[in-house]
PDB file of C-alpha atoms in Angstrom:
ATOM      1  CA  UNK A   1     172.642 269.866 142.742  1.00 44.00           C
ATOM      2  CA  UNK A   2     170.645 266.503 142.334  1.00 55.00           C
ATOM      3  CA  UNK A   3     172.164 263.424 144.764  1.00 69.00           C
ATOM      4  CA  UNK A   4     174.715 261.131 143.359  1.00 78.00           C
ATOM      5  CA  UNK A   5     173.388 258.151 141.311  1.00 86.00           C
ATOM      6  CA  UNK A   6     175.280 255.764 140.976  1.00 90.00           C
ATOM      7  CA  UNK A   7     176.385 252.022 142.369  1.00 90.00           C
ATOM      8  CA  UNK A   8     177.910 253.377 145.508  1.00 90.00           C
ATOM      9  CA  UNK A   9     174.879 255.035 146.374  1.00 88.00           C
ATOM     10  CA  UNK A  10     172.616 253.159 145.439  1.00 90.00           C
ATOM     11  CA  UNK A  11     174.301 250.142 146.907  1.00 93.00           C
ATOM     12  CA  UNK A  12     172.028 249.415 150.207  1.00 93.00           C
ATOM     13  CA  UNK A  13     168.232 249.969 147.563  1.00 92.00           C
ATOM     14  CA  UNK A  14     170.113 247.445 144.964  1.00 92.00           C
ATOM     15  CA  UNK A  15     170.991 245.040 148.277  1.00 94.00           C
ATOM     16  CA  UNK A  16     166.783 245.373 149.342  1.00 95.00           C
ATOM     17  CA  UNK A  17     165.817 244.913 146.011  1.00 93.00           C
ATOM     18  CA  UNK A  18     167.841 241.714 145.222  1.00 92.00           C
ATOM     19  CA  UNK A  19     166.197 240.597 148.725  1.00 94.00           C
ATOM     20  CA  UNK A  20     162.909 241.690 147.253  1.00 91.00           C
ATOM     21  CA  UNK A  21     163.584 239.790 144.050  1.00 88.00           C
ATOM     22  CA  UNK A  22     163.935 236.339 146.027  1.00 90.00           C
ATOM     23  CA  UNK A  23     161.376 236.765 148.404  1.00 90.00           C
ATOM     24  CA  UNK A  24     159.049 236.960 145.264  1.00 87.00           C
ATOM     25  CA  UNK A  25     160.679 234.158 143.684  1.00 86.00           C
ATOM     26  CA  UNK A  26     160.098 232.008 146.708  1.00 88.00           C
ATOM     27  CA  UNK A  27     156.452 233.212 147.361  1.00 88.00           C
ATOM     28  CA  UNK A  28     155.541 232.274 143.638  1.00 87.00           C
ATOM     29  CA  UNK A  29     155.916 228.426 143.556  1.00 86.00           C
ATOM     30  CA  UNK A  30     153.242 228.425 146.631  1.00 89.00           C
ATOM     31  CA  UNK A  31     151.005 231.216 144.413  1.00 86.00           C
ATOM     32  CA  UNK A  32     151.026 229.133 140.936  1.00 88.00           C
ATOM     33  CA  UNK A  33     150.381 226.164 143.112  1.00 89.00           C
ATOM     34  CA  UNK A  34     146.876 227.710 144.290  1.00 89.00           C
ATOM     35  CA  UNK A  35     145.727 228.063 140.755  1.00 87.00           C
ATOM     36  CA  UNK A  36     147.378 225.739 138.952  1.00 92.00           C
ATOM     37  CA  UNK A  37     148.622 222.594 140.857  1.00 93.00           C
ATOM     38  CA  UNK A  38     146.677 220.270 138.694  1.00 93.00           C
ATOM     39  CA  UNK A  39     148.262 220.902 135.310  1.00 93.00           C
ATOM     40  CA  UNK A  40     151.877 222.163 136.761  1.00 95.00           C
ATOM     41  CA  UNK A  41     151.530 218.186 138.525  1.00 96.00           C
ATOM     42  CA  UNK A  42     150.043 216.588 135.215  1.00 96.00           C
ATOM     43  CA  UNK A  43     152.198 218.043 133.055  1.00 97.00           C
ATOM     44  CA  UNK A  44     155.815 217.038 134.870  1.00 97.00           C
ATOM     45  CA  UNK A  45     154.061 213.392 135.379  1.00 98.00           C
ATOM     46  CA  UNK A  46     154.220 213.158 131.605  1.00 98.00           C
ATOM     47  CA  UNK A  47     157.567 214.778 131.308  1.00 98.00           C
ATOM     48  CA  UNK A  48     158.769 211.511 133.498  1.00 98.00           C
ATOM     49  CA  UNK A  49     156.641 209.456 131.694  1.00 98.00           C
ATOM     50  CA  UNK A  50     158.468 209.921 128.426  1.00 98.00           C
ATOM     51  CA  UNK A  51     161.732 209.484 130.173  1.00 97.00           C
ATOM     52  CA  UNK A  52     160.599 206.525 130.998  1.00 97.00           C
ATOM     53  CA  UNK A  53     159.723 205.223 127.478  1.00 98.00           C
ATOM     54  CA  UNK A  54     162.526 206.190 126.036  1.00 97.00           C
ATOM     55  CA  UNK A  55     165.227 205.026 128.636  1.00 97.00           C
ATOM     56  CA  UNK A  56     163.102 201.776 128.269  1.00 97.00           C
ATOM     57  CA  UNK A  57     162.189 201.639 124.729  1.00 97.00           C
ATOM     58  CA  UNK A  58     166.282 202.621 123.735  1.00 96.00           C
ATOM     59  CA  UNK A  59     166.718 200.058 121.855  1.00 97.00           C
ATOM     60  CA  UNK A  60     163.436 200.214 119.920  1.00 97.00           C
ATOM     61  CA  UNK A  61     164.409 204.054 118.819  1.00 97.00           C
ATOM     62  CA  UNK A  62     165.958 204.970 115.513  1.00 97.00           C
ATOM     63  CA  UNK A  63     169.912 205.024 114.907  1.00 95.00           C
ATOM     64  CA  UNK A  64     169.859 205.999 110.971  1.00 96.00           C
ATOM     65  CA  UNK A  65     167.400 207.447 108.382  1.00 97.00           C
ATOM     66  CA  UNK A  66     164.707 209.879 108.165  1.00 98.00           C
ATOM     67  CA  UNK A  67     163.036 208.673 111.865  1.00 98.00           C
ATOM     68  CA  UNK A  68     166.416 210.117 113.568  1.00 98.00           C
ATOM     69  CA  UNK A  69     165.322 213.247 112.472  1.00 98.00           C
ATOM     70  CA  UNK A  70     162.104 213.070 113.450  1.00 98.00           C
ATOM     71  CA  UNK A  71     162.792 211.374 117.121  1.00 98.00           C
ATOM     72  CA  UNK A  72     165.201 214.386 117.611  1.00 98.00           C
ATOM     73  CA  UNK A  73     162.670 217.217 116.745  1.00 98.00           C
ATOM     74  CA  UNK A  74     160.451 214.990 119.500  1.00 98.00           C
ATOM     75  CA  UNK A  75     163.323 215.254 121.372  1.00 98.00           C
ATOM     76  CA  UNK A  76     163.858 219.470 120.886  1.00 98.00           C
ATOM     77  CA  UNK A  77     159.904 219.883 121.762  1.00 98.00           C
ATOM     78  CA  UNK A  78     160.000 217.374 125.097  1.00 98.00           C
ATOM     79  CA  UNK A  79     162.851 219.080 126.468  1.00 98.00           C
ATOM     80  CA  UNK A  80     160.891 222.769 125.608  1.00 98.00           C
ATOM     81  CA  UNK A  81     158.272 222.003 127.403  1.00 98.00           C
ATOM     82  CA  UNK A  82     159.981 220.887 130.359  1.00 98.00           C
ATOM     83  CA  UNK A  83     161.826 224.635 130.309  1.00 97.00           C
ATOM     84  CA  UNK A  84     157.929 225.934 129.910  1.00 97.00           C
ATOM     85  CA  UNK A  85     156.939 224.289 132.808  1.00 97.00           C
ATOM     86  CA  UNK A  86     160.118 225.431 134.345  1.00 95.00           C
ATOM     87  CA  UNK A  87     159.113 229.049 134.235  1.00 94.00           C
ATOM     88  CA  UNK A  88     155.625 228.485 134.880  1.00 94.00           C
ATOM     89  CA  UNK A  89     156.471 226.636 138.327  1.00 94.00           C
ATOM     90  CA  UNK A  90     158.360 229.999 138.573  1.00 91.00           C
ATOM     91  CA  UNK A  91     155.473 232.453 138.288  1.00 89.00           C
ATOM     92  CA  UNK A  92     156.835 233.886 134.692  1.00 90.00           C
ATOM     93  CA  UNK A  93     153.069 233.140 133.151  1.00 87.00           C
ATOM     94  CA  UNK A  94     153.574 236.011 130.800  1.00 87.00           C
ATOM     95  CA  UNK A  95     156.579 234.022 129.269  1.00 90.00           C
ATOM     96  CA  UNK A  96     155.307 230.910 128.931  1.00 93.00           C
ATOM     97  CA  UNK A  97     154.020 231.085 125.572  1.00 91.00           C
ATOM     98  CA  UNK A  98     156.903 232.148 124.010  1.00 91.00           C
ATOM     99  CA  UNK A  99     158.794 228.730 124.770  1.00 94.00           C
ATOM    100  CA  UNK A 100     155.514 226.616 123.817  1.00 95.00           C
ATOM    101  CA  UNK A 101     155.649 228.277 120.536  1.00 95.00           C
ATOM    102  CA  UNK A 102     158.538 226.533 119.651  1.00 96.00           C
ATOM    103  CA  UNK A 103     157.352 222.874 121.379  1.00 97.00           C
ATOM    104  CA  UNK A 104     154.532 223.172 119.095  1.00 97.00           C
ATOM    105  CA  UNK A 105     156.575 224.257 116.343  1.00 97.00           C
ATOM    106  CA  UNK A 106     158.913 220.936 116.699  1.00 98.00           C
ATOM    107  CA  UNK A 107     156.203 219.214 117.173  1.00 98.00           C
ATOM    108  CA  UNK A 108     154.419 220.204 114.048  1.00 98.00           C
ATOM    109  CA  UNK A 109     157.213 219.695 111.848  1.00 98.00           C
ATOM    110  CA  UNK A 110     158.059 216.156 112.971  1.00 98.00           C
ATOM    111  CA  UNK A 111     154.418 215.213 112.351  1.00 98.00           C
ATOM    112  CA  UNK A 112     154.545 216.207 109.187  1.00 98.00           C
ATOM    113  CA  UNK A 113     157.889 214.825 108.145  1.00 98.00           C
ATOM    114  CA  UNK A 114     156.470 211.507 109.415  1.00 98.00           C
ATOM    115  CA  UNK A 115     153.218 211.801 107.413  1.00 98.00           C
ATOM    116  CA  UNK A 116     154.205 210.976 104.238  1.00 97.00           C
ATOM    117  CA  UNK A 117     157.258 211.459 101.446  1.00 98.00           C
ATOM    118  CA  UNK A 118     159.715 211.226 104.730  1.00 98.00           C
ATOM    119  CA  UNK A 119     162.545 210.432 103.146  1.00 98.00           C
ATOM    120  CA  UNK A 120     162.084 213.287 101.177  1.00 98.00           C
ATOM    121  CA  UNK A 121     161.097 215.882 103.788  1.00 98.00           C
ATOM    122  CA  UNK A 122     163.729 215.415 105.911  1.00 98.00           C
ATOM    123  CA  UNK A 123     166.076 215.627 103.105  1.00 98.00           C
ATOM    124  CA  UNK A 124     164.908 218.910 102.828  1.00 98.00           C
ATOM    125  CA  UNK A 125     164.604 219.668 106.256  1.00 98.00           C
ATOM    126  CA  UNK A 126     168.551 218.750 106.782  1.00 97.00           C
ATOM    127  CA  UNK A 127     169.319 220.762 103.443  1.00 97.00           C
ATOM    128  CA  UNK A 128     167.566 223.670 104.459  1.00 97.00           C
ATOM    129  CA  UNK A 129     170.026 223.899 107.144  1.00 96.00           C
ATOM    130  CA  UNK A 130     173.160 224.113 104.634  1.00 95.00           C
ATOM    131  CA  UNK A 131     171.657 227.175 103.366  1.00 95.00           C
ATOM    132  CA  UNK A 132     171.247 228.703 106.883  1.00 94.00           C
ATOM    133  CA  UNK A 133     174.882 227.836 107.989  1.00 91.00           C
ATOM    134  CA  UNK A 134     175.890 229.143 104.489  1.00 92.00           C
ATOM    135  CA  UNK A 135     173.760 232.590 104.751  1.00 91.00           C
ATOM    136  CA  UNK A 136     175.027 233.025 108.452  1.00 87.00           C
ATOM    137  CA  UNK A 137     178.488 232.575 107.432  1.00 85.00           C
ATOM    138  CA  UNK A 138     178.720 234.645 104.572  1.00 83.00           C
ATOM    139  CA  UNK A 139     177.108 238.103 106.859  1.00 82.00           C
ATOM    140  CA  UNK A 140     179.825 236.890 110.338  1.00 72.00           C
ATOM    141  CA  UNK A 141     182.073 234.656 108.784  1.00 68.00           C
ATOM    142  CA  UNK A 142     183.421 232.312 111.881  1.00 64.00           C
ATOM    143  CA  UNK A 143     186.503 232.860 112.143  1.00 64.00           C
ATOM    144  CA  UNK A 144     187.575 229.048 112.926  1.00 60.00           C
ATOM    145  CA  UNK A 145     186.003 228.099 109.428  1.00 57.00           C
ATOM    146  CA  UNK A 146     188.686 231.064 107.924  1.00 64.00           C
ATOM    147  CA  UNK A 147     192.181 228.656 109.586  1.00 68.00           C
ATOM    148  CA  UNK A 148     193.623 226.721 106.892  1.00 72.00           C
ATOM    149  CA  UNK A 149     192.366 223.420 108.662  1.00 71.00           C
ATOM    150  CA  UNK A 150     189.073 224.150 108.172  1.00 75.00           C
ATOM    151  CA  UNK A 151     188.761 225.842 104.390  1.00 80.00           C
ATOM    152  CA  UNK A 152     187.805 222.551 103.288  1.00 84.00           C
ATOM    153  CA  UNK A 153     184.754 221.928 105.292  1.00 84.00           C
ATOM    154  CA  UNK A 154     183.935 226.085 104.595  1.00 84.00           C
ATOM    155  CA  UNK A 155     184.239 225.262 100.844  1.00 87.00           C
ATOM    156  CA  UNK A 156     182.199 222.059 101.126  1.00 90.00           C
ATOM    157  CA  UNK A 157     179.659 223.710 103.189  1.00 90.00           C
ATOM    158  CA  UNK A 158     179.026 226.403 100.616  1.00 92.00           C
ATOM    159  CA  UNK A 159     179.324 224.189  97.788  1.00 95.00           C
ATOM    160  CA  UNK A 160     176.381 222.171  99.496  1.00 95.00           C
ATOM    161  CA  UNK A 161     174.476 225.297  99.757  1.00 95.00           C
ATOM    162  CA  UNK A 162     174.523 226.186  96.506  1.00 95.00           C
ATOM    163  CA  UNK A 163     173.151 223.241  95.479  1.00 95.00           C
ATOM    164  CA  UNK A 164     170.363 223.098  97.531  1.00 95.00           C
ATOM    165  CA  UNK A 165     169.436 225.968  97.579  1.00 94.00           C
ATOM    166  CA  UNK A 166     167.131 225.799  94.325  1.00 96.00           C
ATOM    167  CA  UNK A 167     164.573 223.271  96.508  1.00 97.00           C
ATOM    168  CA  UNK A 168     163.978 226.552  98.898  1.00 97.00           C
ATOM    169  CA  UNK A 169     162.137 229.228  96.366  1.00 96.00           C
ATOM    170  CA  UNK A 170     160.868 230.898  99.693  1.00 95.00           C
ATOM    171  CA  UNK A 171     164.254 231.366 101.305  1.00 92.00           C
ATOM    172  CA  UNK A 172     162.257 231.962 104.783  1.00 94.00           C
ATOM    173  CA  UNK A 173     161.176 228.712 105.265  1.00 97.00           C
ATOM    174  CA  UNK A 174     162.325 224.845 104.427  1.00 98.00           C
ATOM    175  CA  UNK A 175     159.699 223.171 103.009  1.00 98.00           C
ATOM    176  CA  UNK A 176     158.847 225.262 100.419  1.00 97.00           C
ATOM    177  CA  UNK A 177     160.200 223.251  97.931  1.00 97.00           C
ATOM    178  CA  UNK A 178     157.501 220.893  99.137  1.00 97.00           C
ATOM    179  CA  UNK A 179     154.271 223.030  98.207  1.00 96.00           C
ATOM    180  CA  UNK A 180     154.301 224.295 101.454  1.00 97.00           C
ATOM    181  CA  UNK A 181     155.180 228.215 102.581  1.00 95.00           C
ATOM    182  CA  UNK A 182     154.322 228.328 105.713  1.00 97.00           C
ATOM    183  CA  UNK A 183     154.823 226.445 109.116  1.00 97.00           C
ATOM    184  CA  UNK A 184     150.752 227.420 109.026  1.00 97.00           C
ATOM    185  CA  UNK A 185     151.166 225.578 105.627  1.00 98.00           C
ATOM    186  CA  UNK A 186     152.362 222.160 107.663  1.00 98.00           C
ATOM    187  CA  UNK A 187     149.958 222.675 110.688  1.00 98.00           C
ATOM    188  CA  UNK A 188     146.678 222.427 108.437  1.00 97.00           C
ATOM    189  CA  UNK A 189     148.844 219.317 106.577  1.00 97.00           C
ATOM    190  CA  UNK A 190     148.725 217.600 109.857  1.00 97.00           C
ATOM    191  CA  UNK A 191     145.245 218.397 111.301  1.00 95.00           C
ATOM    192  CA  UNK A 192     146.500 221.051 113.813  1.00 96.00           C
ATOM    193  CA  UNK A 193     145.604 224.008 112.168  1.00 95.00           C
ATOM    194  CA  UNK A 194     143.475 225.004 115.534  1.00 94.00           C
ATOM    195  CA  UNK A 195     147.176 225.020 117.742  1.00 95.00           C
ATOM    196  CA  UNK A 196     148.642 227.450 115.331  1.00 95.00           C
ATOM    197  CA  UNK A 197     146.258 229.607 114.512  1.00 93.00           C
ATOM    198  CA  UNK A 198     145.599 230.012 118.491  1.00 91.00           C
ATOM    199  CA  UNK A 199     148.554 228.945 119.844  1.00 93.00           C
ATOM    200  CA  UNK A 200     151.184 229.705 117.937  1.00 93.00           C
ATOM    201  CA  UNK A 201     150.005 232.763 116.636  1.00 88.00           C
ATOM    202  CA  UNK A 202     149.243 234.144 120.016  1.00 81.00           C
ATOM    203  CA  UNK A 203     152.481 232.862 121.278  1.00 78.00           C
ATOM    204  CA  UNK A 204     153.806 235.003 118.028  1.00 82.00           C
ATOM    205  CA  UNK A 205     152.511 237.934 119.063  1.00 81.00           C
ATOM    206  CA  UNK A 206     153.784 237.687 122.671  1.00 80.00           C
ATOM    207  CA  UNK A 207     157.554 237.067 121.509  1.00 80.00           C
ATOM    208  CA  UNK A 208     157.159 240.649 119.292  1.00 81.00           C
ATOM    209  CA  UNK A 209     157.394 243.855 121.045  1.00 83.00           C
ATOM    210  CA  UNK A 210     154.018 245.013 119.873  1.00 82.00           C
ATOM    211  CA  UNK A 211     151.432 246.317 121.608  1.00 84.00           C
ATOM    212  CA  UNK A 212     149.408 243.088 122.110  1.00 80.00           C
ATOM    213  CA  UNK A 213     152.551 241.944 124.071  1.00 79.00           C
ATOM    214  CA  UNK A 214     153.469 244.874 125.966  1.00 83.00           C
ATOM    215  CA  UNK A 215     150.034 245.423 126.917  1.00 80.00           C
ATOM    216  CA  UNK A 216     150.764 242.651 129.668  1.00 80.00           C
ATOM    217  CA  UNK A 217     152.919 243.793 131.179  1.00 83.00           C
ATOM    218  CA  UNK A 218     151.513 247.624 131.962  1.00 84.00           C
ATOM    219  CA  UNK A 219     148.535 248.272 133.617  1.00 82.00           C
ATOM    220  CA  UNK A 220     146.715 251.590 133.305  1.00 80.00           C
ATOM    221  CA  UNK A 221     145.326 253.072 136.769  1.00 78.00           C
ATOM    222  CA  UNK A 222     143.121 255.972 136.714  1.00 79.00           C
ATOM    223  CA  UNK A 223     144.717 257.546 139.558  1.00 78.00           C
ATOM    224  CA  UNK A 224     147.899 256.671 139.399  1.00 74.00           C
ATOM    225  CA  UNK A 225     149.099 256.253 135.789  1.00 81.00           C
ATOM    226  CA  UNK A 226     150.780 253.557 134.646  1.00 86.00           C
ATOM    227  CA  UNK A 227     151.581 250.484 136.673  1.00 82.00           C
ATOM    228  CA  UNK A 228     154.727 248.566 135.060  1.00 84.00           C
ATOM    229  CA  UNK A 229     154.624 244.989 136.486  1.00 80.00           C
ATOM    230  CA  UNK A 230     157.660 243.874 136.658  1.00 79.00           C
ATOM    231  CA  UNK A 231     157.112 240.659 138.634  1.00 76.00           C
ATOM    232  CA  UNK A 232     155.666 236.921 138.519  1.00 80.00           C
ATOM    233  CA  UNK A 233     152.523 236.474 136.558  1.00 81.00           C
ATOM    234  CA  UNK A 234     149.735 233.794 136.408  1.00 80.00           C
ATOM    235  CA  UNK A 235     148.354 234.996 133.326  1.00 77.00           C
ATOM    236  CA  UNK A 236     146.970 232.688 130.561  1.00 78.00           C
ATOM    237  CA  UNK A 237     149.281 230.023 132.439  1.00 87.00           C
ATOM    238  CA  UNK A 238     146.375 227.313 132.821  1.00 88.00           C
ATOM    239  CA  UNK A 239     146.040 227.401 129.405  1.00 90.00           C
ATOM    240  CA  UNK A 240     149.521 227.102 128.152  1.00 92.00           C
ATOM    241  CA  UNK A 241     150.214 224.223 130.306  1.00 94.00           C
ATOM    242  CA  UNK A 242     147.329 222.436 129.402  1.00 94.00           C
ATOM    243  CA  UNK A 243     149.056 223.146 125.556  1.00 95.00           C
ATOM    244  CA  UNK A 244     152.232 221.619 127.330  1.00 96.00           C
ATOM    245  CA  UNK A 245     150.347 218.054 127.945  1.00 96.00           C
ATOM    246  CA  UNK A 246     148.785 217.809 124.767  1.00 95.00           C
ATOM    247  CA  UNK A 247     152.060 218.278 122.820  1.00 97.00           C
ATOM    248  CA  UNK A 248     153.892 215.546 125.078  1.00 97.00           C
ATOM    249  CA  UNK A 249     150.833 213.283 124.102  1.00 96.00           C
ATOM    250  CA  UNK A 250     150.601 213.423 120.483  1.00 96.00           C
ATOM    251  CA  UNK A 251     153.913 213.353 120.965  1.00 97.00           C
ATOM    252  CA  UNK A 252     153.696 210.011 122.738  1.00 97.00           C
ATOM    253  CA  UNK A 253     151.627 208.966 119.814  1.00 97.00           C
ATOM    254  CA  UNK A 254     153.820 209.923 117.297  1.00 98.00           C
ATOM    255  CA  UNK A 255     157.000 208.216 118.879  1.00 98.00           C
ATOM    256  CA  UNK A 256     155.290 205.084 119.182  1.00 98.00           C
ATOM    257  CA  UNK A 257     153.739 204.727 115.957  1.00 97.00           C
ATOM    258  CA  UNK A 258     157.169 205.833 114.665  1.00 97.00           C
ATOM    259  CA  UNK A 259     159.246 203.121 116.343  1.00 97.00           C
ATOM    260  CA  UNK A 260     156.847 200.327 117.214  1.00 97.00           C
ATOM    261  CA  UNK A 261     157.178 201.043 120.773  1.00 97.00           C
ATOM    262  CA  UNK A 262     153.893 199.118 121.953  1.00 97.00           C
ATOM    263  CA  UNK A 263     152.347 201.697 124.135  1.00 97.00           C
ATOM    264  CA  UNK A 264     148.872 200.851 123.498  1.00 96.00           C
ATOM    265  CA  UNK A 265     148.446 199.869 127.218  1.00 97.00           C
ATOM    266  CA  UNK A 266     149.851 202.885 128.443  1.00 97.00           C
ATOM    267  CA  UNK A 267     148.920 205.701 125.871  1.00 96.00           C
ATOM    268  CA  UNK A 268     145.350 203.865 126.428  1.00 95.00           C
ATOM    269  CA  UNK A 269     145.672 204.460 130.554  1.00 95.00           C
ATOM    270  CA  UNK A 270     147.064 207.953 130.024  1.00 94.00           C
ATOM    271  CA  UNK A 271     144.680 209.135 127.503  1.00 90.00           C
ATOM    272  CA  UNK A 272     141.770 208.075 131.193  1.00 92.00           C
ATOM    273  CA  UNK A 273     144.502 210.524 132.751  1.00 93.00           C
ATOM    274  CA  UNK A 274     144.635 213.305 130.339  1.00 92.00           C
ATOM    275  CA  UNK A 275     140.756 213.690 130.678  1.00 90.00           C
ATOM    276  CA  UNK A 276     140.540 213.205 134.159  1.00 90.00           C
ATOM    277  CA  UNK A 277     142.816 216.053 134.968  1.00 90.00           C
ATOM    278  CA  UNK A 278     142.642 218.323 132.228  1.00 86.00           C
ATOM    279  CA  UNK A 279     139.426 217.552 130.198  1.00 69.00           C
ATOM    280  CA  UNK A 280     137.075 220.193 132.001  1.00 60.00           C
ATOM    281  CA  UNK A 281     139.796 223.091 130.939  1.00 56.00           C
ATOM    282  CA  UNK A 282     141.046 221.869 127.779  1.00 54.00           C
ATOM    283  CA  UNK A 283     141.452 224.558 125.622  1.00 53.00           C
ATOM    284  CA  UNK A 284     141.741 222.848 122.448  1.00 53.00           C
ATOM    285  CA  UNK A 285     139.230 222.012 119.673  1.00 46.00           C
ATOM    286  CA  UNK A 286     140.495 218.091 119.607  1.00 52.00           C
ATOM    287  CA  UNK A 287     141.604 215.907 121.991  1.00 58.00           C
ATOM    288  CA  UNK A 288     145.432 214.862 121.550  1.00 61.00           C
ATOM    289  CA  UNK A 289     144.472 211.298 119.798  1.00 59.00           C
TER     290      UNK A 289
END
C-alpha cells in the first residue's frame, strides 16, 4: 500500500515549501536588480512623474466630454503599467507582457479617439459598452438587475443596446462602425503599427495557452527530461519595461496636448532622460515623440 497523501502528511513539505516560496521571492528583487536596475528605476521615476502632473495640472484636466474618456483610458494604461512593473520588480518576467498588452491597448485606443472625429469615437466607444453589459446580462443575468427596483435601469439598459447595436457590424470589437475591425486596425491609424504587431501580438501569444507560451515555462534537458520552472523569471523583462516607459511618454504627450497642460519644459528634459537611460536598448522602431 502506497503512503498517505494528503494535507496531514504532507503538512511539514507544504510548511518548507511556503518557506521556499519566500526565500525566492525575497532573493528576486536583488536578482532583477543586477540586470535590470536601469529601466525597473526609469520606469517608476516616470510613474511619479505623472502623478505629479496630474495632482498639479488637476485643474487643467477634463470634467465633461469626449477628453474624460480619453484621460481615463490614460488613466487605465498608467495604472497597468505600474502593476507591470510591479511584477517585474518581483521576478515574474514571463508575465510581464501579458499586463503591457493591455497598457498598450489603452493607450492605443485613447490616441486614436483623440485623433480625429472624437466626439464621435467615443460615442461609440461608450456605446459599445451597452452592448457588452447587454450581451453579459442576457447569458448570467445579475440577479440585482432582476429586483423590482432595478427593472427599470435593466429595461433601459437593453433598450440602449438595441439601439446601438447597428453601429457595431463586427460584434467583437467597438469601432467597427468606424471603418475599423481591428485594434491592429487603430494601431496603424495612429502610427504604432510596430507596438502591436511586436508587442501586442507577442504579448497575445503569451496570454494563450499555446505552445509559444508554454514553451517558457518548460525546459527540455537531455538527461533529465523535462524541467518545469515554476519560479521567478528575467526573461524578455528588459524589453517589456523599456515598452513600459515609452507608453507613459506618449502618454505624457498625449495628456498634454489633450488638456493644454504646458509640459514643453519638462516632456523636453525627459525626452534627454528617456535616451540617456534607455536609448542604447530601445526596442522600438520610433522614439516615443
Amino acid at each position: 500500500m502506497s503512503d498517505a497523501f494528503n494535507l496531514t502528511s504532507l503538512a511539514e513539505k507544504i510548511r518548507q515549501a511556503d518557506g521556499a516560496l519566500r526565500s525566492e521571492a525575497a532573493e528576486a528583487g536583488p536578482l532583477i536588480r543586477k540586470y535590470e536596475a536601469t529601466a525597473l528605476d526609469f520606469c517608476h521615476r516616470l510613474i511619479a512623474i505623472t502623478r505629479v502632473v496630474v495632482t498639479e495640472k488637476r485643474a487643467l484636466l477634463p470634467d465633461n466630454g469626449w477628453p474624460v474618456i480619453v484621460a481615463s483610458l490614460f488613466t487605465k494604461m498608467v495604472s497597468t503599467v505600474r502593476a507591470a512593473h510591479t511584477l517585474a520588480s518581483a521576478g515574474h518576467g514571463r508575465e510581464v507582457s501579458l499586463v503591457v498588452r493591455s497598457a498598450l491597448e489603452a493607450l492605443i485606443t485613447a490616441i486614436f479617439i483623440a485623433k480625429q472625429d472624437s466626439a464621435l469615437r467615443a460615442r461609440r466607444w461608450a456605446q459599445y459598452a451597452d452592448v457588452q453589459r447587454a450581451a453579459l446580462l442576457r447569458k448570467n443575468p445579475d440577479p440585482a438587475l432582476r429586483d423590482p427596483q432595478h427593472r427599470v435601469e435593466r429595461r433601459r439598459l437593453l433598450a440602449r443596446a438595441r439601439r446601438n447595436k447597428r453601429h457595431f457590424p463586427n460584434k467583437s470589437f467597438w469601432a467597427s462602425g468606424l471603418r475599423r475591425g481591428s485594434l491592429r486596425d487603430l494601431a496603424e491609424d495612429v502610427g504604432m503599427l510596430w507596438h502591436y504587431d511586436v508587442v501586442y501580438w507577442s504579448g497575445s501569444q503569451a496570454t494563450h495557452a499555446n505552445a509559444i507560451a508554454v514553451e517558457n515555462y518548460v525546459v527540455v534537458s537531455p538527461d533529465r527530461g523535462p524541467l518545469f520552472q515554476l519560479g521567478p523569471s528575467v526573461k524578455h523583462l528588459g524589453a517589456e519595461l523599456v515598452v513600459c516607459c515609452e507608453l507613459l511618454v506618449r502618454g505624457l504627450y498625449l495628456l498634454n496636448g489633450l488638456c493644454g497642460l504646458q509640459l514643453e519644459e519638462l516632456l523636453t528634459d525627459l525626452r534627454k532622460e528617456y535616451v540617456e537611460a534607455l536609448d542604447n536598448d530601445r526596442p522600438s522602431a520610433a522614439a516615443p515623440w
